[in-house]
Tab-separated table of C-alpha atoms and ligand atoms in Angstrom:
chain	number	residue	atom	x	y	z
A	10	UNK	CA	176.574	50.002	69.187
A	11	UNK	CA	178.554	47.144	70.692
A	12	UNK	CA	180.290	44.849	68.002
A	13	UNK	CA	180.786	41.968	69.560
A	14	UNK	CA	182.871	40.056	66.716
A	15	UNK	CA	185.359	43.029	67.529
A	16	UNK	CA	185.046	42.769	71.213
A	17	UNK	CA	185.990	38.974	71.030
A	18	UNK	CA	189.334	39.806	69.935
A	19	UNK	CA	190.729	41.300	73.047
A	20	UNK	CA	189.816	37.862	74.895
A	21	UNK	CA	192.416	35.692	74.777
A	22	UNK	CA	190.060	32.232	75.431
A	23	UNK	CA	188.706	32.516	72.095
A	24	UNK	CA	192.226	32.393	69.941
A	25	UNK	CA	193.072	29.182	72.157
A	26	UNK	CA	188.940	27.754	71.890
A	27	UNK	CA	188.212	28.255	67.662
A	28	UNK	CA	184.442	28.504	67.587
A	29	UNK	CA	183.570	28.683	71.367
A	30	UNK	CA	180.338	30.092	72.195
A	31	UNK	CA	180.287	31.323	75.582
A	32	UNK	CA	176.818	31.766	77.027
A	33	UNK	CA	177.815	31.381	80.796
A	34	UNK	CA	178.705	34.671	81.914
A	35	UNK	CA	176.040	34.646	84.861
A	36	UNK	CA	178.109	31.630	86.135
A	37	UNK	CA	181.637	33.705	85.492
A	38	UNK	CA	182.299	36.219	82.625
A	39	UNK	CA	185.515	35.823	80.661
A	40	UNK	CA	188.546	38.035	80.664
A	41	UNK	CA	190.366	40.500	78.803
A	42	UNK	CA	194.215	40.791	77.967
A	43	UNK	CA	194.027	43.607	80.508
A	44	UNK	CA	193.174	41.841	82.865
A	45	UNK	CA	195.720	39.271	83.033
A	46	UNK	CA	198.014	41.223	81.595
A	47	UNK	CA	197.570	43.526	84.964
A	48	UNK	CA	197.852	40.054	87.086
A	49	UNK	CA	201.174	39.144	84.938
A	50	UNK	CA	202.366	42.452	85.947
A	51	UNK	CA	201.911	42.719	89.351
A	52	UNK	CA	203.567	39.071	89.807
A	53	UNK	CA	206.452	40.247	87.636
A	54	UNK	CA	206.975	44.032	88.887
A	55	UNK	CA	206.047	43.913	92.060
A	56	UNK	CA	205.343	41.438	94.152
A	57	UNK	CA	204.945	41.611	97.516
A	58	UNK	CA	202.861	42.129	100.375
A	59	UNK	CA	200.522	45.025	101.033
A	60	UNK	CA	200.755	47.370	103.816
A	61	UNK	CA	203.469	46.363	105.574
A	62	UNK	CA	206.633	46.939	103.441
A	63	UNK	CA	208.652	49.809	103.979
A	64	UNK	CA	210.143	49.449	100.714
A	65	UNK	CA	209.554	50.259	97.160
A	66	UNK	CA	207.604	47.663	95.335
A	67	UNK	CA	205.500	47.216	98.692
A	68	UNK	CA	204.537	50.821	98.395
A	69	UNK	CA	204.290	50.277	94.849
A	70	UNK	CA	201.508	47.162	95.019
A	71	UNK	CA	199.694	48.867	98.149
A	72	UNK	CA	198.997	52.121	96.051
A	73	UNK	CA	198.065	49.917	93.286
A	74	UNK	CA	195.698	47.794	95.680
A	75	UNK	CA	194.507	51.061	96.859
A	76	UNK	CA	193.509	52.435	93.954
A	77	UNK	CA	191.409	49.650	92.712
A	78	UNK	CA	189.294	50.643	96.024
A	79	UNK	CA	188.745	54.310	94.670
A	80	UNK	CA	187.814	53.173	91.390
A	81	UNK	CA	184.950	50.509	92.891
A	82	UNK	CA	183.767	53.220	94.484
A	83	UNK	CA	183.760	56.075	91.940
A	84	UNK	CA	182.219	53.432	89.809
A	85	UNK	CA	178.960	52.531	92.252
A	86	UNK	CA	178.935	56.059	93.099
A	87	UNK	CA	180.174	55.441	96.985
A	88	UNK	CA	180.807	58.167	98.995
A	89	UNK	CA	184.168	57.365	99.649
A	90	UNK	CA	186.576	54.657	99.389
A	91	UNK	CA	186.684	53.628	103.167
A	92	UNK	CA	182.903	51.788	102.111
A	93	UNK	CA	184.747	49.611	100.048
A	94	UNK	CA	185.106	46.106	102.031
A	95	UNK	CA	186.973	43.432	99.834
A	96	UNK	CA	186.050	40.101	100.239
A	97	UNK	CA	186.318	36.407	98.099
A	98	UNK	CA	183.087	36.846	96.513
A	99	UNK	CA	179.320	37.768	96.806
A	100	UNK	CA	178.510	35.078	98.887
A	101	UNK	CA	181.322	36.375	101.664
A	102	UNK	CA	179.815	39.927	101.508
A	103	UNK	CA	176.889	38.398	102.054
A	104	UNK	CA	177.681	36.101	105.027
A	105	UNK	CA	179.958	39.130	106.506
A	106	UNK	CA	176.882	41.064	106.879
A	107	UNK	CA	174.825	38.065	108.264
A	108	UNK	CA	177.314	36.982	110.624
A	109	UNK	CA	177.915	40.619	111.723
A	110	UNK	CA	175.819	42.719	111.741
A	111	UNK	CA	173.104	39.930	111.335
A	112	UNK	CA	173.929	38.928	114.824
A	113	UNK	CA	174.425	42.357	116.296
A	114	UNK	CA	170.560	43.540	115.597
A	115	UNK	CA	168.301	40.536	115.183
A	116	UNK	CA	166.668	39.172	118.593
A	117	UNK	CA	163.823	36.601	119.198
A	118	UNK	CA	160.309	37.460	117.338
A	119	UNK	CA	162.509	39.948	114.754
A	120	UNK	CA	162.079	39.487	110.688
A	121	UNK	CA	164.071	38.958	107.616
A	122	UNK	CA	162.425	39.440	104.427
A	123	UNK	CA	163.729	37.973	100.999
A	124	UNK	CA	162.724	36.634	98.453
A	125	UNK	CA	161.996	33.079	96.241
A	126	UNK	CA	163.832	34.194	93.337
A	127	UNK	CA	167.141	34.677	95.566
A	128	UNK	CA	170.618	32.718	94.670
A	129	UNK	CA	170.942	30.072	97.468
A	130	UNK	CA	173.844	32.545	98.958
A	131	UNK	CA	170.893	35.464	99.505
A	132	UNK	CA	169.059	33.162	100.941
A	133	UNK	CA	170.711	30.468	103.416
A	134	UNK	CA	172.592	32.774	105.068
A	135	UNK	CA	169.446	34.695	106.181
A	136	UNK	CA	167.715	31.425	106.744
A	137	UNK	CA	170.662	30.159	109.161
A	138	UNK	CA	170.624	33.403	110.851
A	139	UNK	CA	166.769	33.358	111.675
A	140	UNK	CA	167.187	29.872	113.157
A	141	UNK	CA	170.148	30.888	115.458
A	142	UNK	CA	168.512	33.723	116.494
A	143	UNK	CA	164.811	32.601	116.807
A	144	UNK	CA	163.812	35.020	114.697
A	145	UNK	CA	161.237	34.696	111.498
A	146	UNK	CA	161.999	34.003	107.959
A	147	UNK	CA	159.586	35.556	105.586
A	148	UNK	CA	159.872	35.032	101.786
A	149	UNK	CA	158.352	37.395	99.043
A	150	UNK	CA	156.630	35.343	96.659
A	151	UNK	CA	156.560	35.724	92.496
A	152	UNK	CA	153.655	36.012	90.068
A	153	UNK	CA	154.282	33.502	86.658
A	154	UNK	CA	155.459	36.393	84.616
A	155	UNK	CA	158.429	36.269	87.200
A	156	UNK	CA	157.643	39.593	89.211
A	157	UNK	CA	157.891	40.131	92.847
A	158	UNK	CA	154.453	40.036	94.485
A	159	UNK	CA	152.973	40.728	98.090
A	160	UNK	CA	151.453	43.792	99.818
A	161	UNK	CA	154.885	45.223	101.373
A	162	UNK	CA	152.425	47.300	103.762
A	163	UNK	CA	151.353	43.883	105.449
A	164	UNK	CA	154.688	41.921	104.810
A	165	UNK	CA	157.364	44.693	106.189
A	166	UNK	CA	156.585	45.391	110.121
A	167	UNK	CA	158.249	47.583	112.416
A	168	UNK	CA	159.890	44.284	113.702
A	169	UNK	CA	161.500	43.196	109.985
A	170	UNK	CA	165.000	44.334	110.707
A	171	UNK	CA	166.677	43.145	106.842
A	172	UNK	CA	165.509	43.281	103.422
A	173	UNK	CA	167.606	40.997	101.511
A	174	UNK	CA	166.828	41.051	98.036
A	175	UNK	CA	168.538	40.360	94.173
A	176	UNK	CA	168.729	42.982	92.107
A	177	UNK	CA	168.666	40.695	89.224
A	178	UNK	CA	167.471	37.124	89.299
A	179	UNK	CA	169.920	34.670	87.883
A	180	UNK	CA	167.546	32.449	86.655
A	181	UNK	CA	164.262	34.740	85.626
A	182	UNK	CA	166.715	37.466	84.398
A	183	UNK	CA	163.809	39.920	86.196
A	184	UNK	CA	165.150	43.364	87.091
A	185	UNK	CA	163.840	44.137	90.378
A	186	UNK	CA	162.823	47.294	90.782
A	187	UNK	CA	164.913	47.319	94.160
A	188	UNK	CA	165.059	51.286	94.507
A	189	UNK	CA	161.753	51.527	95.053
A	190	UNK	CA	161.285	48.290	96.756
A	191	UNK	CA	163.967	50.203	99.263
A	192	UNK	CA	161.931	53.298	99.510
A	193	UNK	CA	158.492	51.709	100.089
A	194	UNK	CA	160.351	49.498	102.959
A	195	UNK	CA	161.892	52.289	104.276
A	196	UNK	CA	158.890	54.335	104.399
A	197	UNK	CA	157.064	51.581	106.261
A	198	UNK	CA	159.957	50.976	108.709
A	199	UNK	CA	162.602	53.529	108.653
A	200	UNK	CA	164.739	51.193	110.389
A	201	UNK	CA	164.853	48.777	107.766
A	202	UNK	CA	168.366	47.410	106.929
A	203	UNK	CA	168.174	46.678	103.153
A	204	UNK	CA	171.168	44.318	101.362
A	205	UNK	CA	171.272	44.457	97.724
A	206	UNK	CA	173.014	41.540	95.926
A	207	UNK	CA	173.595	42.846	92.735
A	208	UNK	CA	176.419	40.028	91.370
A	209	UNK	CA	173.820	40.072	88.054
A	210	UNK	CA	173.285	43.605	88.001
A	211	UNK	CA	176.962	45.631	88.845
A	212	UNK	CA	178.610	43.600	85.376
A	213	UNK	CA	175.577	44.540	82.872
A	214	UNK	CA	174.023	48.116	84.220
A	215	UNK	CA	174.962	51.551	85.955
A	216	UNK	CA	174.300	51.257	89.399
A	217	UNK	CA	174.653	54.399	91.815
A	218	UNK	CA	174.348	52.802	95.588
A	219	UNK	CA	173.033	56.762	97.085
A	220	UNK	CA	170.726	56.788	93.917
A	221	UNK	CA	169.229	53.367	95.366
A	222	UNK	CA	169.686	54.430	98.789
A	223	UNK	CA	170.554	50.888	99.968
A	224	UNK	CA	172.203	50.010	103.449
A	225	UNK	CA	174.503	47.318	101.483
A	226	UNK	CA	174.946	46.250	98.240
A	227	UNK	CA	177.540	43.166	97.341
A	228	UNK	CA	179.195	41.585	94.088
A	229	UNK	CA	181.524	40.032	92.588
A	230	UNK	CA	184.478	40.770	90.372
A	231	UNK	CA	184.718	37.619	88.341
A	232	UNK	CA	181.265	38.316	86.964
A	233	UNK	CA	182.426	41.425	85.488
A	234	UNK	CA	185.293	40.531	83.499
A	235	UNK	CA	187.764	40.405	86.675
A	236	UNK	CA	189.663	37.754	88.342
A	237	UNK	CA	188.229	35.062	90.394
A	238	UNK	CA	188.762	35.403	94.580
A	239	UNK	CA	187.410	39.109	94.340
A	240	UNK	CA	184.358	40.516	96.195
A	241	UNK	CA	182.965	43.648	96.999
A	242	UNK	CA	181.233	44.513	100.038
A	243	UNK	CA	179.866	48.279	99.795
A	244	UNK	CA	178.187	49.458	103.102
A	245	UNK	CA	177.336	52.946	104.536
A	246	UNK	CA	180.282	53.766	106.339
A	247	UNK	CA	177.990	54.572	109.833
A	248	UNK	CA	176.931	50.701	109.477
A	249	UNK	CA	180.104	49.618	108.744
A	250	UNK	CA	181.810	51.237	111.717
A	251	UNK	CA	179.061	49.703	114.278
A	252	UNK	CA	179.841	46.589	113.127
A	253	UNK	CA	181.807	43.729	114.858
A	254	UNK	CA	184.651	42.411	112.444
A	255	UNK	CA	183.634	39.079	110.777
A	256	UNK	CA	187.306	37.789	111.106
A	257	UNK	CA	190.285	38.278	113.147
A	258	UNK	CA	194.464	38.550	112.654
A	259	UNK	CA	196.709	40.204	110.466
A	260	UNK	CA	196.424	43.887	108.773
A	261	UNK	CA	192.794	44.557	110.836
A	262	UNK	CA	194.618	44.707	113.711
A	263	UNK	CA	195.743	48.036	115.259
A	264	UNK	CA	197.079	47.499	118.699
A	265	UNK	CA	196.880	43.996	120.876
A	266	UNK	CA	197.418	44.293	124.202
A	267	UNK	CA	197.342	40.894	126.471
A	268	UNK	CA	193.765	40.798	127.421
A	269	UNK	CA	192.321	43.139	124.596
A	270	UNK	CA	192.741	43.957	121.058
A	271	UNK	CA	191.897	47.178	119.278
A	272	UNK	CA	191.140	47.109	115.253
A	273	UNK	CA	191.336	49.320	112.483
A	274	UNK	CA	188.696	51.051	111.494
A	275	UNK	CA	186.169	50.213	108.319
A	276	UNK	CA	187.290	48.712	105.329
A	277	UNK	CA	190.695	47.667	106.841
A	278	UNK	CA	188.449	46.139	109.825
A	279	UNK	CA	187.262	43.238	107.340
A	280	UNK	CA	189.814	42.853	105.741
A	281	UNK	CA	191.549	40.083	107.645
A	282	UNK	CA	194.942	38.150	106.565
A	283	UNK	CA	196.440	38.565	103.079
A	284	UNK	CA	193.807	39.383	100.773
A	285	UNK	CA	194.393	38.324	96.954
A	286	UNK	CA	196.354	41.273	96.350
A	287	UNK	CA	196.559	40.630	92.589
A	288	UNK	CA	193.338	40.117	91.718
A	289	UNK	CA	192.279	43.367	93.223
A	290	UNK	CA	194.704	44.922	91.842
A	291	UNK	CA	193.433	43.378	88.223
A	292	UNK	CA	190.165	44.463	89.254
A	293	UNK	CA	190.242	48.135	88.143
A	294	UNK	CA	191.502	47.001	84.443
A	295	UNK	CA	187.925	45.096	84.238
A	296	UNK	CA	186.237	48.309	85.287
A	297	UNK	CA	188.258	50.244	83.120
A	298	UNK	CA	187.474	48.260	80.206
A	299	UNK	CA	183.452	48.641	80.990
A	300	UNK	CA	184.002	52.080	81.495
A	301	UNK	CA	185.532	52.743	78.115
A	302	UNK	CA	182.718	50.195	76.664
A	303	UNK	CA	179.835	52.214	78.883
A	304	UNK	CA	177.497	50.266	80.803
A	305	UNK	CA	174.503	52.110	78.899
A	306	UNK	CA	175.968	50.308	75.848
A	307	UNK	CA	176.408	47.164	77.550
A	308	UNK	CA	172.447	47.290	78.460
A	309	UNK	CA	171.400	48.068	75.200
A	310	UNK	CA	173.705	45.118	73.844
A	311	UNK	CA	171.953	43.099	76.103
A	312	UNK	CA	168.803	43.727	75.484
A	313	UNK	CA	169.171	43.513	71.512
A	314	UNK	CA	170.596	39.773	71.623
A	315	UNK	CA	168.206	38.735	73.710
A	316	UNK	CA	165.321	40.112	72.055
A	317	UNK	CA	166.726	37.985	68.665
A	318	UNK	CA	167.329	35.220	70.740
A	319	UNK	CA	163.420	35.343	72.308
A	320	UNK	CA	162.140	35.754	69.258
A	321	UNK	CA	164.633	33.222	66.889
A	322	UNK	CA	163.903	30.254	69.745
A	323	UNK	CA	160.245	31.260	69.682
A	324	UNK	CA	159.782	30.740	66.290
A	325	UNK	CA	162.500	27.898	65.662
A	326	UNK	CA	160.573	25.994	68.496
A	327	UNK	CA	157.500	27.226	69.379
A	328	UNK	CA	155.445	25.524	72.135
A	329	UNK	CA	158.414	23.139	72.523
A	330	UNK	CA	160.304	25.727	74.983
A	331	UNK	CA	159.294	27.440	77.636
A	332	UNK	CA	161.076	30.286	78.350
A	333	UNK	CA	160.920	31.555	82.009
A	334	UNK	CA	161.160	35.022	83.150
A	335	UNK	CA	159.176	38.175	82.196
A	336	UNK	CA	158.358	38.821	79.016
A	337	UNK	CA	158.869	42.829	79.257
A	338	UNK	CA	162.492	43.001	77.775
A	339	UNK	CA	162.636	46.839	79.896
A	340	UNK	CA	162.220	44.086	82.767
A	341	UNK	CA	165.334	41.314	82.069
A	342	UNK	CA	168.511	41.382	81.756
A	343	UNK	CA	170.671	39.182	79.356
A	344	UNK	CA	169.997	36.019	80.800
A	345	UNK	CA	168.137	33.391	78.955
A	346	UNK	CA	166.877	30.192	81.504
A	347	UNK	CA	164.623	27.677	79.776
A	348	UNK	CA	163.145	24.371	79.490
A	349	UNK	CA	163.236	22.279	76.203
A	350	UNK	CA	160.903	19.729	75.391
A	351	UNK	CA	160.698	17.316	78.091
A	352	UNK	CA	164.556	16.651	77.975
A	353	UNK	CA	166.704	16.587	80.830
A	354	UNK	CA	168.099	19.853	80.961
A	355	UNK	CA	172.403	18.119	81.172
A	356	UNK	CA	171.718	16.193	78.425
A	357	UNK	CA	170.866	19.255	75.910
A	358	UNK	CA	174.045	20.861	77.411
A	359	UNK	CA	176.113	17.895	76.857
A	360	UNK	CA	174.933	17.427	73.529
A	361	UNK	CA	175.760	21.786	72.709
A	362	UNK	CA	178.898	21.250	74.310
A	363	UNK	CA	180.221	18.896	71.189
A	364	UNK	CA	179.509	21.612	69.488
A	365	UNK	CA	181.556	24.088	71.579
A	366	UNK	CA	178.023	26.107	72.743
A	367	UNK	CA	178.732	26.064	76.681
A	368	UNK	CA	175.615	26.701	78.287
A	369	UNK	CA	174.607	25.869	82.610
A	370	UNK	CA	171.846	23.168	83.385
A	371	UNK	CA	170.707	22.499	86.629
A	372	UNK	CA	169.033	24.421	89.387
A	373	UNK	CA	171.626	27.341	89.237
A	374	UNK	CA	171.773	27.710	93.122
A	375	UNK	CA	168.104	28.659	92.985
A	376	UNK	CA	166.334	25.649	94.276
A	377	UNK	CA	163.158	27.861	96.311
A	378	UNK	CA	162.733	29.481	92.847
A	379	UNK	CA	162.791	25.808	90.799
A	380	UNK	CA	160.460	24.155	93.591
A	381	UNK	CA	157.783	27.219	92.867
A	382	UNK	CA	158.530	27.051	89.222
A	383	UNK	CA	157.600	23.267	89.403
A	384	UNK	CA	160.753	22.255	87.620
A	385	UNK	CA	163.769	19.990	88.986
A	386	UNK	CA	166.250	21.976	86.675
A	387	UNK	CA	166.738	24.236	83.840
A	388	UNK	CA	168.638	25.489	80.886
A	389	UNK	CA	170.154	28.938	80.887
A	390	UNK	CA	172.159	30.646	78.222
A	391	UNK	CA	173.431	33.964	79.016
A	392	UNK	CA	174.576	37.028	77.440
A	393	UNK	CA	176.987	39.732	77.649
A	394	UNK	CA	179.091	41.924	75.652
A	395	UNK	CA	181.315	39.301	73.868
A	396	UNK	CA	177.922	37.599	71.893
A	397	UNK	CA	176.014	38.523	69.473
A	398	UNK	CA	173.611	37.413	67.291
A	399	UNK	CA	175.621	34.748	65.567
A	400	UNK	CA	176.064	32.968	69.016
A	401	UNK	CA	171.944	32.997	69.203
A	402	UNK	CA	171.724	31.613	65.750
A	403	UNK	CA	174.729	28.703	66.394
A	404	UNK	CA	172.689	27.931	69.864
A	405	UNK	CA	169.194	27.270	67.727
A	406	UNK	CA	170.776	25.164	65.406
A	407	UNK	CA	172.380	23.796	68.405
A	408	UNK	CA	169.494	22.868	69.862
A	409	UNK	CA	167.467	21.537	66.112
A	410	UNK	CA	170.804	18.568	66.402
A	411	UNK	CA	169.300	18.036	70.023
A	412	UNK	CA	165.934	17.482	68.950
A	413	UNK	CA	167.286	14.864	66.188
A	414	UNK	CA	169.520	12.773	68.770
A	415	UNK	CA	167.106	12.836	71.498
B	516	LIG	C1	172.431	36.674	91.975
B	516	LIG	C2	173.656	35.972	92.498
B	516	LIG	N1	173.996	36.133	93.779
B	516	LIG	C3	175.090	35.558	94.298
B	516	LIG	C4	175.898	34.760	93.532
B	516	LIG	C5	177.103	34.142	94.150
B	516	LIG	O1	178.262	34.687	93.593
B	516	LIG	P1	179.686	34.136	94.021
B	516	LIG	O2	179.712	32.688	93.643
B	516	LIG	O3	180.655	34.951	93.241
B	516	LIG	O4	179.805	34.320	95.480
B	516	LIG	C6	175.578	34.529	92.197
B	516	LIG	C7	176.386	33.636	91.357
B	516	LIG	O5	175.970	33.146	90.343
B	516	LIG	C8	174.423	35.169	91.667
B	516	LIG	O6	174.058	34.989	90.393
């Protein structure tokens, strides 16, 4: 079993914030000393550019950049390290594969299919792409428990050319059950192209990309204990080799000539201009540190606090909050989004926050899902491996002090 008190000690935040209790880890997780120590390093030891250096500490930060590639993979259960496409974030995966390959297969009359429940970057990019392209947007609705609904043999034709879906919602917490979503798609249309965004689903579970038999699947390292300015784009290398590069210049490059340029071939194709050669590098300590933790562990962490915490705000408030997502606790993940009272949803977080409980309020870059929920905004408090209990019982009495001052 996870103990948490013991896991706070290798996070550096909490010796310099006495008392902080950190339920934002949807919005960014925080980070070990290995982490930065691994940044500190690579600044102090090494620094220099990838690639291109014929010297020592060159070869020295490439290998170490390169390795962090081989351990994404191993650790999403790639075939090889060539499908490993960094990027900023989840939202540039995303966009990569909208802008690319997006534009490369989707004509007039053609269909996307996602999803209400999708964070705005699963969702505009598809929706911007359909408009350019004049082809049709088509949204998979929820039931109030928070599940994916619709008849996928009526929805998915043998014109839908992307399935664009969450893996985890970062407001309901639902866990999609995306493989077979993916295999009931790709039964109907075995031409399907199927993007996973799984930035709430890579930090908290074991996720094996052949085992889900997805075309793409996208997240980000600063949700899993990494540095900020990391993404990862994991495609099947045949896709990823058809595909135009989303930018141009710099290390993608492989010969220019005056009236044509040839590039290198997948990852190195998207990988245009200096990438943030640290942070990647960094990268692999956060995975390390998961792997030594074990994502099974990390689930079943997860699911313990937030069974308390259902049950302690339950019966601390009652009928006064309404907590949305499934109620299954096999179905959600460690994130807690919920309404309180009739309060606007900043105010209870500004009022927490004297008390050091950081917790988001607003829409959470889910405003489909809010509209159909009926709600302007919400509360969320989320979990990972860093709270436990305690932090559930310092957010109820959190939220008793909000009920008194508002
Ligand atoms: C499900 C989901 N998708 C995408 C994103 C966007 O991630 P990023 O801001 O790292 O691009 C988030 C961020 O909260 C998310 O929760």
């Amino acid at each position: 079993m996870i103990d948490s008190k013991k896991i706070k000690k290798d996070f550096p935040i909490f010796d310099s914030n006495p008392g902080l209790v950190y339920l934002d880890s949807t919005a960014t997780s925080l980070k070990p000393h290995s982490v930065i120590n691994k940044i500190s390093e690579y600044y102090s030891k090494y620094s220099s550019n990838i690639f291109r250096g014929v010297y020592r500490i060159s070869e020295r930060a490439t290998e170490e950049f390169e390795e962090t590639r081989e351990v994404v993979a191993k650790f999403i259960g790639a075939k090889s390290r060539e499908e490993i496409v960094f990027t900023r974030n989840t939202t540039e995966s995303i966009n990569l594969v909208a802008y690319s390959l997006g534009r490369q297969v989707m004509r007039e009359g053609d269909e996307i299919l996602t999803t209400v429940m999708e964070h705005h970057s699963n969702f505009v990019p598809w929706q911007v792409l359909t408009s350019e392209t004049g082809a049709i947007f088509k949204i998979l609705d929820i039931n109030d428990d928070g599940y994916l609904i619709g008849d996928l043999d009526r929805i998915i034709t043998n014109k839908t050319k992307i399935l664009a879906l969450t893996y985890v919602s970062n407001v309901l917490s639902t866990i999609n059950p995306v493989k077979e979503i993916i295999a009931k798609a790709k039964a109907i249309n075995p031409e399907i192209i199927t993007v996973v965004d799984a930035a709430q689903a890579v930090p908290h579970m074991e996720i094996n990309v052949l085992d889900l038999d997805c075309d793409f699947l996208v997240f980000s390292s600063h949700k899993m204990l990494g540095p900020t300015g990391v993404g990862v784009l994991w495609g099947k290398y045949e896709l990823l080799d058809r595909m135009f590069p989303f930018m141009y210049g710099g290390e993608m490059i492989s010969e220019v000539y005056l009236d044509q340029t040839k590039f290198k071939k997948p990852p190195h194709k998207f990988e245009a201009g200096t990438p943030a050669i640290a942070e990647v590098i960094a990268l692999k300590e956060a995975i390390k540190y998961l792997n030594r933790i074990g994502l099974q562990n990390i689930r079943a962490h997860e699911e313990d606090v937030v069974k308390y915490a259902i049950d302690r705000l339950g019966k601390a408030f009652g009928d006064k909050i309404r907590i949305i997502g499934p109620k299954d606790l096999n179905t959600r993940g460690g994130i807690i989004a919920f309404n309180f009272e009739d309060y606007h949803a900043h105010d209870v977080a500004s009022i927490l926050d004297e008390d050091n409980i950081a917790v988001r309020a607003g829409n959470h870059c889910a405003m489909p899902l809010h509209k159909k929920l009926g709600i302007a905004a919400s509360l969320r408090a989320s979990y990972y491996i860093y709270n436990g209990k305690e932090d559930v019982d310092i957010l109820v009495s959190g939220l008793k002090k909000v009920q008194k001052l508002l």
